[in-house]
mmCIF file of C-alpha atoms in Angstrom:
data_model
loop_
_atom_site.group_PDB
_atom_site.id
_atom_site.type_symbol
_atom_site.label_atom_id
_atom_site.label_comp_id
_atom_site.label_asym_id
_atom_site.label_seq_id
_atom_site.Cartn_x
_atom_site.Cartn_y
_atom_site.Cartn_z
ATOM 1 C CA MET A 1 60.480 78.032 17.788
ATOM 2 C CA ASN A 2 64.207 78.183 18.548
ATOM 3 C CA SER A 3 63.953 75.368 21.086
ATOM 4 C CA VAL A 4 62.117 73.037 18.691
ATOM 5 C CA LEU A 5 64.403 73.870 15.764
ATOM 6 C CA GLN A 6 67.453 72.985 17.875
ATOM 7 C CA ALA A 7 65.965 69.537 18.552
ATOM 8 C CA LEU A 8 65.027 68.996 14.890
ATOM 9 C CA LEU A 9 68.409 70.199 13.620
ATOM 10 C CA HIS A 10 70.197 67.632 15.781
ATOM 11 C CA ALA A 11 67.886 64.642 15.244
ATOM 12 C CA PRO A 12 70.389 62.279 13.513
ATOM 13 C CA PRO A 13 68.116 60.769 10.804
ATOM 14 C CA LEU A 14 66.518 64.130 9.965
ATOM 15 C CA ARG A 15 69.882 65.880 9.896
ATOM 16 C CA ASN A 16 71.329 63.164 7.633
ATOM 17 C CA TYR A 17 68.399 63.573 5.248
ATOM 18 C CA PHE A 18 68.853 67.307 4.720
ATOM 19 C CA LEU A 19 72.656 67.428 4.877
ATOM 20 C CA GLY A 20 72.716 64.465 2.488
ATOM 21 C CA ASP A 21 70.968 66.644 -0.124
ATOM 22 C CA ARG A 22 67.865 64.454 -0.124
ATOM 23 C CA HIS A 23 65.747 67.594 -0.426
ATOM 24 C CA ASN A 24 67.533 70.176 -2.538
ATOM 25 C CA ARG A 25 65.936 73.613 -2.200
ATOM 26 C CA PHE A 26 67.437 74.737 -5.518
ATOM 27 C CA LEU A 27 65.807 71.867 -7.435
ATOM 28 C CA CYS A 28 62.484 71.664 -5.573
ATOM 29 C CA PRO A 29 59.573 72.462 -7.943
ATOM 30 C CA ARG A 30 57.766 74.259 -5.110
ATOM 31 C CA ARG A 31 60.724 76.464 -4.334
ATOM 32 C CA THR A 32 60.369 80.228 -4.167
ATOM 33 C CA PRO A 33 63.350 81.681 -2.269
ATOM 34 C CA MET A 34 62.286 83.462 0.909
ATOM 35 C CA ARG A 35 63.850 86.708 -0.212
ATOM 36 C CA HIS A 36 61.877 86.570 -3.511
ATOM 37 C CA ARG A 37 58.415 86.042 -2.013
ATOM 38 C CA THR A 38 56.537 89.214 -2.750
ATOM 39 C CA THR A 39 52.908 88.110 -2.488
ATOM 40 C CA ASP A 40 50.876 86.230 0.095
ATOM 41 C CA ALA A 41 50.097 83.572 -2.527
ATOM 42 C CA GLU A 42 53.804 82.912 -3.054
ATOM 43 C CA ALA A 43 54.379 82.741 0.687
ATOM 44 C CA LYS A 44 51.527 80.282 1.209
ATOM 45 C CA ALA A 45 52.861 78.096 -1.603
ATOM 46 C CA ALA A 46 56.333 78.123 -0.078
ATOM 47 C CA CYS A 47 57.919 74.816 0.831
ATOM 48 C CA LEU A 48 58.811 74.540 4.511
ATOM 49 C CA ALA A 49 61.123 71.644 3.702
ATOM 50 C CA CYS A 50 63.133 74.029 1.499
ATOM 51 C CA ASP A 51 63.223 76.523 4.336
ATOM 52 C CA LEU A 52 64.501 73.820 6.682
ATOM 53 C CA ASP A 53 67.116 72.824 4.121
ATOM 54 C CA GLU A 54 68.329 76.429 4.116
ATOM 55 C CA ILE A 55 68.512 76.461 7.931
ATOM 56 C CA TYR A 56 70.448 73.178 7.995
ATOM 57 C CA SER A 57 72.955 74.585 5.502
ATOM 58 C CA ALA A 58 73.419 77.753 7.548
ATOM 59 C CA THR A 59 73.616 75.946 10.894
ATOM 60 C CA PHE A 60 76.251 73.438 9.793
ATOM 61 C CA SER A 61 78.221 75.831 7.589
ATOM 62 C CA GLY A 62 80.915 76.361 10.237
ATOM 63 C CA GLU A 63 80.016 80.022 10.809
ATOM 64 C CA ARG A 64 80.258 80.984 14.484
ATOM 65 C CA THR A 65 77.768 83.850 14.357
ATOM 66 C CA PRO A 66 74.166 83.161 15.488
ATOM 67 C CA TYR A 67 71.613 82.385 12.790
ATOM 68 C CA SER A 68 68.225 84.084 12.987
ATOM 69 C CA PRO A 69 65.279 82.011 11.671
ATOM 70 C CA ALA A 70 63.102 85.126 11.342
ATOM 71 C CA LYS A 71 62.321 84.425 7.671
ATOM 72 C CA PHE A 72 61.420 80.870 8.526
ATOM 73 C CA LEU A 73 59.027 82.160 11.180
ATOM 74 C CA TYR A 74 57.298 84.401 8.651
ATOM 75 C CA SER A 75 57.073 81.518 6.182
ATOM 76 C CA TRP A 76 55.558 79.265 8.834
ATOM 77 C CA TRP A 77 53.023 81.964 9.699
ATOM 78 C CA GLN A 78 51.702 81.691 6.144
ATOM 79 C CA HIS A 79 51.075 77.972 6.684
ATOM 80 C CA ALA A 80 49.648 78.283 10.212
ATOM 81 C CA THR A 81 47.678 81.517 10.098
ATOM 82 C CA ASN A 82 45.922 80.685 13.385
ATOM 83 C CA LEU A 83 49.298 80.968 15.140
ATOM 84 C CA ALA A 84 50.533 84.006 13.234
ATOM 85 C CA SER A 85 50.969 86.550 15.996
ATOM 86 C CA TYR A 86 53.485 87.848 18.518
ATOM 87 C CA GLU A 87 51.665 86.124 21.365
ATOM 88 C CA GLN A 88 53.372 83.286 23.220
ATOM 89 C CA GLN A 89 52.707 79.874 21.685
ATOM 90 C CA ASP A 90 53.254 76.289 22.744
ATOM 91 C CA ALA A 91 56.463 74.513 21.653
ATOM 92 C CA HIS A 92 54.697 71.151 21.302
ATOM 93 C CA GLU A 93 52.017 72.658 19.063
ATOM 94 C CA PHE A 94 54.732 74.214 16.918
ATOM 95 C CA PHE A 95 56.552 70.858 16.677
ATOM 96 C CA ILE A 96 53.438 69.030 15.422
ATOM 97 C CA SER A 97 52.638 71.857 12.996
ATOM 98 C CA ILE A 98 56.140 71.740 11.474
ATOM 99 C CA LEU A 99 55.975 67.962 10.939
ATOM 100 C CA ASP A 100 52.510 68.252 9.377
ATOM 101 C CA HIS A 101 53.700 70.850 6.881
ATOM 102 C CA ILE A 102 56.853 68.918 6.019
ATOM 103 C CA HIS A 103 54.547 65.972 5.314
ATOM 104 C CA GLU A 104 52.329 68.083 3.081
ATOM 105 C CA ASN A 105 55.295 69.516 1.157
ATOM 106 C CA ILE A 106 57.326 66.362 0.590
ATOM 107 C CA LYS A 107 54.787 63.554 0.186
ATOM 108 C CA ASP A 108 53.516 64.841 -3.167
ATOM 109 C CA ASP A 109 57.034 65.267 -4.560
ATOM 110 C CA GLN A 110 57.916 61.671 -3.716
ATOM 111 C CA HIS A 111 54.623 60.286 -5.056
ATOM 112 C CA LYS A 112 54.105 58.326 -1.879
ATOM 113 C CA SER A 113 50.888 57.503 -0.071
ATOM 114 C CA ASN A 114 48.819 60.447 1.153
ATOM 115 C CA GLU A 115 47.723 58.550 4.241
ATOM 116 C CA GLN A 116 48.930 59.891 7.571
ATOM 117 C CA GLY A 117 49.426 56.326 8.739
ATOM 118 C CA ASP A 118 51.972 55.464 6.060
ATOM 119 C CA GLY A 119 55.258 55.528 7.955
ATOM 120 C CA ASP A 120 57.265 55.851 4.721
ATOM 121 C CA CYS A 121 55.354 58.636 2.980
ATOM 122 C CA CYS A 122 57.817 61.428 3.857
ATOM 123 C CA ILE A 123 60.902 62.106 5.941
ATOM 124 C CA ALA A 124 58.829 63.459 8.854
ATOM 125 C CA HIS A 125 56.917 60.191 9.123
ATOM 126 C CA ARG A 126 59.937 57.992 8.456
ATOM 127 C CA VAL A 127 61.692 59.592 11.433
ATOM 128 C CA PHE A 128 58.941 60.314 13.963
ATOM 129 C CA SER A 129 55.965 58.108 13.081
ATOM 130 C CA GLY A 130 55.126 55.089 15.215
ATOM 131 C CA ILE A 131 51.983 52.996 15.630
ATOM 132 C CA LEU A 132 49.918 52.668 18.798
ATOM 133 C CA ARG A 133 47.698 49.685 19.562
ATOM 134 C CA SER A 134 44.456 50.043 21.515
ATOM 135 C CA ASP A 135 42.702 46.979 22.987
ATOM 136 C CA VAL A 136 39.186 47.365 24.407
ATOM 137 C CA THR A 137 38.019 44.266 26.286
ATOM 138 C CA CYS A 138 34.437 43.609 27.318
ATOM 139 C CA THR A 139 34.304 42.845 31.048
ATOM 140 C CA ASN A 140 31.155 40.765 30.518
ATOM 141 C CA CYS A 141 32.281 38.223 27.891
ATOM 142 C CA GLY A 142 35.994 38.938 27.423
ATOM 143 C CA PHE A 143 35.727 39.859 23.738
ATOM 144 C CA SER A 144 38.510 42.237 22.620
ATOM 145 C CA SER A 145 38.404 44.878 19.902
ATOM 146 C CA THR A 146 41.752 46.067 18.559
ATOM 147 C CA THR A 147 42.521 49.248 16.628
ATOM 148 C CA PHE A 148 45.775 50.810 15.425
ATOM 149 C CA GLU A 149 46.586 54.475 15.010
ATOM 150 C CA PRO A 150 49.701 56.345 13.878
ATOM 151 C CA CYS A 151 51.399 58.784 16.234
ATOM 152 C CA MET A 152 54.137 61.369 15.804
ATOM 153 C CA ASP A 153 54.731 61.627 19.538
ATOM 154 C CA ILE A 154 53.326 60.309 22.812
ATOM 155 C CA SER A 155 51.728 62.668 25.337
ATOM 156 C CA LEU A 156 52.187 61.512 28.920
ATOM 157 C CA ASP A 157 50.404 62.518 32.110
ATOM 158 C CA LEU A 158 52.619 63.319 35.066
ATOM 159 C CA ASP A 159 51.987 60.915 37.913
ATOM 160 C CA SER A 160 52.052 62.318 41.430
ATOM 161 C CA GLY A 161 54.868 60.055 42.569
ATOM 162 C CA HIS A 162 52.586 57.870 44.704
ATOM 163 C CA ASN A 163 52.684 54.089 44.348
ATOM 164 C CA ASN A 164 48.933 53.615 43.878
ATOM 165 C CA TYR A 165 49.340 51.488 40.745
ATOM 166 C CA LEU A 166 52.872 50.178 41.024
ATOM 167 C CA GLY A 167 51.544 46.774 42.013
ATOM 168 C CA VAL A 168 51.377 45.911 38.304
ATOM 169 C CA ALA A 169 54.794 47.340 37.566
ATOM 170 C CA ASN A 170 58.055 45.487 37.556
ATOM 171 C CA PRO A 171 60.656 47.312 39.702
ATOM 172 C CA LYS A 172 63.416 45.660 37.639
ATOM 173 C CA LEU A 173 62.291 47.758 34.664
ATOM 174 C CA HIS A 174 63.179 50.949 36.521
ATOM 175 C CA ALA A 175 66.660 49.640 37.277
ATOM 176 C CA ARG A 176 67.043 48.573 33.635
ATOM 177 C CA ASN A 177 66.344 52.131 32.549
ATOM 178 C CA GLY A 178 68.799 53.654 35.005
ATOM 179 C CA GLU A 179 66.248 54.998 37.469
ATOM 180 C CA ARG A 180 67.751 55.714 40.875
ATOM 181 C CA ASN A 181 66.411 56.347 44.374
ATOM 182 C CA VAL A 182 62.829 55.672 43.295
ATOM 183 C CA ALA A 183 61.719 54.528 46.738
ATOM 184 C CA GLY A 184 62.888 57.725 48.405
ATOM 185 C CA MET A 185 61.325 60.204 46.037
ATOM 186 C CA SER A 186 58.982 62.910 47.264
ATOM 187 C CA SER A 187 55.346 63.119 46.181
ATOM 188 C CA LYS A 188 56.230 65.938 43.770
ATOM 189 C CA VAL A 189 58.647 63.844 41.689
ATOM 190 C CA SER A 190 57.567 61.768 38.694
ATOM 191 C CA THR A 191 59.574 59.384 36.531
ATOM 192 C CA LEU A 192 59.376 58.758 32.803
ATOM 193 C CA MET A 193 59.042 55.009 33.368
ATOM 194 C CA ARG A 194 56.030 55.442 35.661
ATOM 195 C CA CYS A 195 54.479 57.814 33.117
ATOM 196 C CA LEU A 196 54.915 55.158 30.418
ATOM 197 C CA GLU A 197 53.516 52.474 32.736
ATOM 198 C CA ARG A 198 50.510 54.664 33.371
ATOM 199 C CA PHE A 199 50.090 55.170 29.625
ATOM 200 C CA THR A 200 50.142 51.423 28.932
ATOM 201 C CA ARG A 201 48.237 50.077 31.921
ATOM 202 C CA ALA A 202 44.639 48.883 31.554
ATOM 203 C CA GLU A 203 41.995 51.386 32.636
ATOM 204 C CA ARG A 204 38.301 50.871 33.219
ATOM 205 C CA LEU A 205 36.075 52.989 31.000
ATOM 206 C CA ASP A 206 33.282 54.714 32.902
ATOM 207 C CA ALA A 207 29.566 54.268 32.284
ATOM 208 C CA GLU A 208 29.469 57.140 29.791
ATOM 209 C CA GLN A 209 32.168 55.447 27.678
ATOM 210 C CA LYS A 210 30.552 52.027 27.314
ATOM 211 C CA TYR A 211 31.434 50.469 23.979
ATOM 212 C CA PHE A 212 29.276 48.249 21.785
ATOM 213 C CA CYS A 213 30.439 44.651 22.206
ATOM 214 C CA GLU A 214 30.163 42.682 18.965
ATOM 215 C CA ARG A 215 29.672 39.434 20.866
ATOM 216 C CA CYS A 216 27.156 40.661 23.465
ATOM 217 C CA LYS A 217 25.401 42.835 20.857
ATOM 218 C CA GLU A 218 24.960 45.642 23.381
ATOM 219 C CA ARG A 219 26.947 48.339 25.168
ATOM 220 C CA GLN A 220 29.043 46.974 28.010
ATOM 221 C CA GLU A 221 31.570 48.167 30.548
ATOM 222 C CA SER A 222 35.087 47.536 29.328
ATOM 223 C CA LEU A 223 38.818 47.825 29.947
ATOM 224 C CA LYS A 224 41.053 49.796 27.585
ATOM 225 C CA GLN A 225 44.794 49.287 27.262
ATOM 226 C CA MET A 226 47.269 51.150 25.072
ATOM 227 C CA SER A 227 50.590 49.780 23.869
ATOM 228 C CA ILE A 228 53.192 50.575 21.225
ATOM 229 C CA ARG A 229 53.046 48.319 18.182
ATOM 230 C CA ARG A 230 55.858 49.963 16.227
ATOM 231 C CA LEU A 231 58.580 52.303 17.458
ATOM 232 C CA PRO A 232 59.824 55.233 15.354
ATOM 233 C CA LEU A 233 63.457 56.100 14.689
ATOM 234 C CA VAL A 234 63.047 59.104 16.995
ATOM 235 C CA SER A 235 60.644 58.907 19.924
ATOM 236 C CA CYS A 236 59.274 62.204 21.220
ATOM 237 C CA PHE A 237 57.566 62.274 24.608
ATOM 238 C CA HIS A 238 55.401 65.296 25.389
ATOM 239 C CA ILE A 239 54.895 65.826 29.135
ATOM 240 C CA LYS A 240 51.485 67.275 29.957
ATOM 241 C CA ARG A 241 52.463 70.169 32.207
ATOM 242 C CA PHE A 242 49.497 72.372 31.352
ATOM 243 C CA GLU A 243 46.182 71.266 32.867
ATOM 244 C CA HIS A 244 42.775 72.674 31.967
ATOM 245 C CA SER A 245 39.762 71.763 34.122
ATOM 246 C CA THR A 246 36.273 72.474 32.765
ATOM 247 C CA VAL A 247 34.764 71.450 36.091
ATOM 248 C CA LYS A 248 36.833 73.826 38.227
ATOM 249 C CA LYS A 249 37.008 76.329 35.353
ATOM 250 C CA MET A 250 40.692 76.875 35.884
ATOM 251 C CA SER A 251 44.048 76.146 34.271
ATOM 252 C CA ARG A 252 47.412 75.575 35.875
ATOM 253 C CA LYS A 253 50.944 74.446 35.168
ATOM 254 C CA VAL A 254 52.187 71.248 36.813
ATOM 255 C CA ASP A 255 55.661 71.914 38.228
ATOM 256 C CA HIS A 256 56.438 68.357 39.370
ATOM 257 C CA SER A 257 59.984 67.249 38.696
ATOM 258 C CA LEU A 258 60.497 64.454 36.192
ATOM 259 C CA GLN A 259 63.292 61.910 36.404
ATOM 260 C CA PHE A 260 64.263 60.466 33.023
ATOM 261 C CA PRO A 261 67.032 58.097 31.911
ATOM 262 C CA PHE A 262 69.603 58.907 29.257
ATOM 263 C CA SER A 263 69.365 55.311 27.977
ATOM 264 C CA LEU A 264 65.816 54.003 27.578
ATOM 265 C CA ASP A 265 64.614 50.456 26.910
ATOM 266 C CA MET A 266 61.103 50.567 25.414
ATOM 267 C CA THR A 267 60.572 46.777 25.476
ATOM 268 C CA PRO A 268 58.149 46.775 28.479
ATOM 269 C CA TYR A 269 55.764 49.123 26.675
ATOM 270 C CA LEU A 270 55.592 47.281 23.361
ATOM 271 C CA SER A 271 52.436 45.429 22.324
ATOM 272 C CA SER A 272 54.308 42.105 22.301
ATOM 273 C CA SER A 273 55.331 42.569 25.955
ATOM 274 C CA ILE A 274 51.884 43.741 27.056
ATOM 275 C CA LEU A 275 50.184 40.812 25.308
ATOM 276 C CA ARG A 276 52.695 38.335 26.749
ATOM 277 C CA SER A 277 51.975 39.579 30.260
ATOM 278 C CA ARG A 278 48.248 39.250 29.567
ATOM 279 C CA TYR A 279 48.148 35.866 27.818
ATOM 280 C CA GLY A 280 51.446 34.248 28.778
ATOM 281 C CA ASN A 281 53.161 32.293 26.009
ATOM 282 C CA ARG A 282 49.971 31.557 24.086
ATOM 283 C CA ILE A 283 50.190 32.736 20.471
ATOM 284 C CA PHE A 284 47.199 34.210 18.672
ATOM 285 C CA PRO A 285 47.096 34.904 14.912
ATOM 286 C CA SER A 286 46.347 38.599 15.418
ATOM 287 C CA GLU A 287 49.397 38.969 17.661
ATOM 288 C CA ALA A 288 51.876 37.314 15.272
ATOM 289 C CA CYS A 289 52.270 40.475 13.196
ATOM 290 C CA ASP A 290 53.109 42.465 16.330
ATOM 291 C CA SER A 291 55.964 40.117 17.185
ATOM 292 C CA GLU A 292 57.324 40.471 13.666
ATOM 293 C CA ALA A 293 57.050 44.270 13.782
ATOM 294 C CA VAL A 294 58.912 44.400 17.097
ATOM 295 C CA SER A 295 61.729 42.133 15.914
ATOM 296 C CA GLU A 296 62.442 44.514 13.041
ATOM 297 C CA SER A 297 62.616 47.624 15.234
ATOM 298 C CA PRO A 298 65.288 48.135 17.937
ATOM 299 C CA SER A 299 63.834 48.996 21.328
ATOM 300 C CA GLU A 300 66.871 50.647 22.939
ATOM 301 C CA PHE A 301 67.098 54.428 22.693
ATOM 302 C CA GLU A 302 69.466 57.226 23.702
ATOM 303 C CA ILE A 303 68.360 60.721 24.641
ATOM 304 C CA PHE A 304 69.719 63.574 22.521
ATOM 305 C CA ALA A 305 67.492 66.582 23.296
ATOM 306 C CA VAL A 306 65.371 67.921 26.158
ATOM 307 C CA ILE A 307 63.097 70.939 25.780
ATOM 308 C CA THR A 308 62.296 72.610 29.094
ATOM 309 C CA HIS A 309 59.776 75.245 30.108
ATOM 310 C CA SER A 310 60.219 77.739 32.920
ATOM 311 C CA GLY A 311 57.581 80.189 34.018
ATOM 312 C CA LYS A 312 53.822 80.088 34.353
ATOM 313 C CA LEU A 313 50.923 78.907 32.222
ATOM 314 C CA ASP A 314 50.442 82.133 30.286
ATOM 315 C CA ALA A 315 54.077 83.267 30.161
ATOM 316 C CA GLY A 316 57.413 81.518 30.196
ATOM 317 C CA HIS A 317 60.567 80.597 28.346
ATOM 318 C CA TYR A 318 61.750 77.494 26.469
ATOM 319 C CA VAL A 319 65.328 76.198 26.555
ATOM 320 C CA THR A 320 66.809 73.141 24.824
ATOM 321 C CA TYR A 321 69.505 70.868 26.200
ATOM 322 C CA LEU A 322 71.409 68.996 23.479
ATOM 323 C CA ARG A 323 73.534 65.898 23.960
ATOM 324 C CA LEU A 324 76.364 65.824 21.428
ATOM 325 C CA ASN A 325 79.101 63.190 21.771
ATOM 326 C CA ASN A 326 77.920 62.535 25.350
ATOM 327 C CA GLN A 327 78.461 66.212 26.231
ATOM 328 C CA TRP A 328 75.471 68.380 27.134
ATOM 329 C CA TYR A 329 74.867 71.941 25.883
ATOM 330 C CA ARG A 330 72.271 74.470 26.946
ATOM 331 C CA CYS A 331 70.753 76.281 23.949
ATOM 332 C CA ASP A 332 69.008 79.472 25.046
ATOM 333 C CA ASP A 333 68.243 81.309 21.808
ATOM 334 C CA ALA A 334 71.616 82.733 20.658
ATOM 335 C CA TRP A 335 73.504 81.605 23.783
ATOM 336 C CA VAL A 336 74.993 78.111 23.880
ATOM 337 C CA THR A 337 76.850 76.965 26.995
ATOM 338 C CA ARG A 338 78.256 73.632 28.148
ATOM 339 C CA VAL A 339 76.520 72.105 31.185
ATOM 340 C CA ASP A 340 76.875 68.975 33.296
ATOM 341 C CA GLU A 341 74.469 66.043 33.550
ATOM 342 C CA HIS A 342 73.072 67.204 36.888
ATOM 343 C CA THR A 343 71.824 70.436 35.302
ATOM 344 C CA VAL A 344 69.960 68.464 32.656
ATOM 345 C CA ARG A 345 68.475 65.952 35.097
ATOM 346 C CA SER A 346 67.205 68.711 37.386
ATOM 347 C CA SER A 347 65.586 70.684 34.552
ATOM 348 C CA GLN A 348 61.816 70.854 34.149
ATOM 349 C CA ALA A 349 61.450 68.655 31.058
ATOM 350 C CA TYR A 350 58.549 69.410 28.731
ATOM 351 C CA MET A 351 59.566 67.423 25.626
ATOM 352 C CA LEU A 352 62.050 64.530 25.521
ATOM 353 C CA PHE A 353 63.670 63.287 22.306
ATOM 354 C CA TYR A 354 65.184 59.806 22.090
ATOM 355 C CA VAL A 355 66.819 58.240 19.021
ATOM 356 C CA GLN A 356 67.505 54.561 18.392
ATOM 357 C CA LYS A 357 70.775 53.704 20.140
ATOM 358 C CA THR A 358 72.552 52.507 16.992
ATOM 359 C CA LEU A 359 71.770 55.786 15.211
ATOM 360 C CA TYR A 360 72.980 57.848 18.183
ATOM 361 C CA TYR A 361 76.373 56.143 18.352
ATOM 362 C CA LYS A 362 76.777 56.209 14.579
ATOM 363 C CA ALA A 363 76.299 59.990 14.782
ATOM 364 C CA CYS A 364 78.931 60.165 17.539
ATOM 365 C CA GLU A 365 81.393 58.164 15.430
ATOM 366 C CA ARG A 366 80.881 60.453 12.421
ATOM 367 C CA ALA A 367 81.382 63.547 14.580
ATOM 368 C CA ALA A 368 84.569 62.112 16.060
ATOM 369 C CA ALA A 369 85.883 61.319 12.580
ATOM 370 C CA VAL A 370 85.307 64.909 11.464
#
């Protein structure tokens, strides 16, 4: 919980929202102060956005003493009863749960759309929500079926470091994103760019996943390719370090190292780029909207938080590295220490948080002015 809260507290657009008094806990109609909640019904009706507003106020008050979010934890337990215990839980699951409950609390107050896909329905979606595009192409006739789905983060498989699919990749993209010494990496080192290439490359669906082709009027083998139609203000990448095999009936943690850039260009993974590589410069009506969506959303990002996990599958510890004014800090519960870039790069990243470059440098300018 502490590791995720550190990342949320320092996400520039989310921080600006709460510190800008956009959600005032004293005026919220759902508000029941944490210290005044005496019944389970009052606790369940509590507004997590109000609780976050209280944490933001305490964190940025200038007080040097550590702040304990124990009351926030209890409040969250009332919303997520399945996770209400003293057992170890997953940071990524907590992150998604928090965003879901912020959405539930704020969307009704703002009278916005109740749809999860509406990127402007609440502050959680305005900051973290993007749109993925999925193209399924029939290998028999070439007919393509396209669907879109909202996403609050992107979960990425760790590649093994081998070059078994790099024939379709452009090595210039790795240099653009600041990747170094790629050719000399060991088989136990992955890179964020290769993980994103793996996420967006076409894959053949097996016989059990045949889809019904509208043109052939029967189930056919097909190719599926994912791409990003719209980028969020803050991109969160969840690295799949915990594997569960039903065949082998075993679970394990993947300890491969992950190289990641501090500056990230998402252009190669956008739908417009994927479609251009597939069709060339031909323009199709269905693709026009994707080009417009991309032109409105910057594709260059800067990293501002890294959540790491040390330990084993069933027990471990989370630590957050924060990048503030190009200086890195290690946040380990109540202990905050300054660290160098090498420490961050060599950490075992579990969740990576990137913010649009313009927003990152605006935050730096404001901090310098203060």
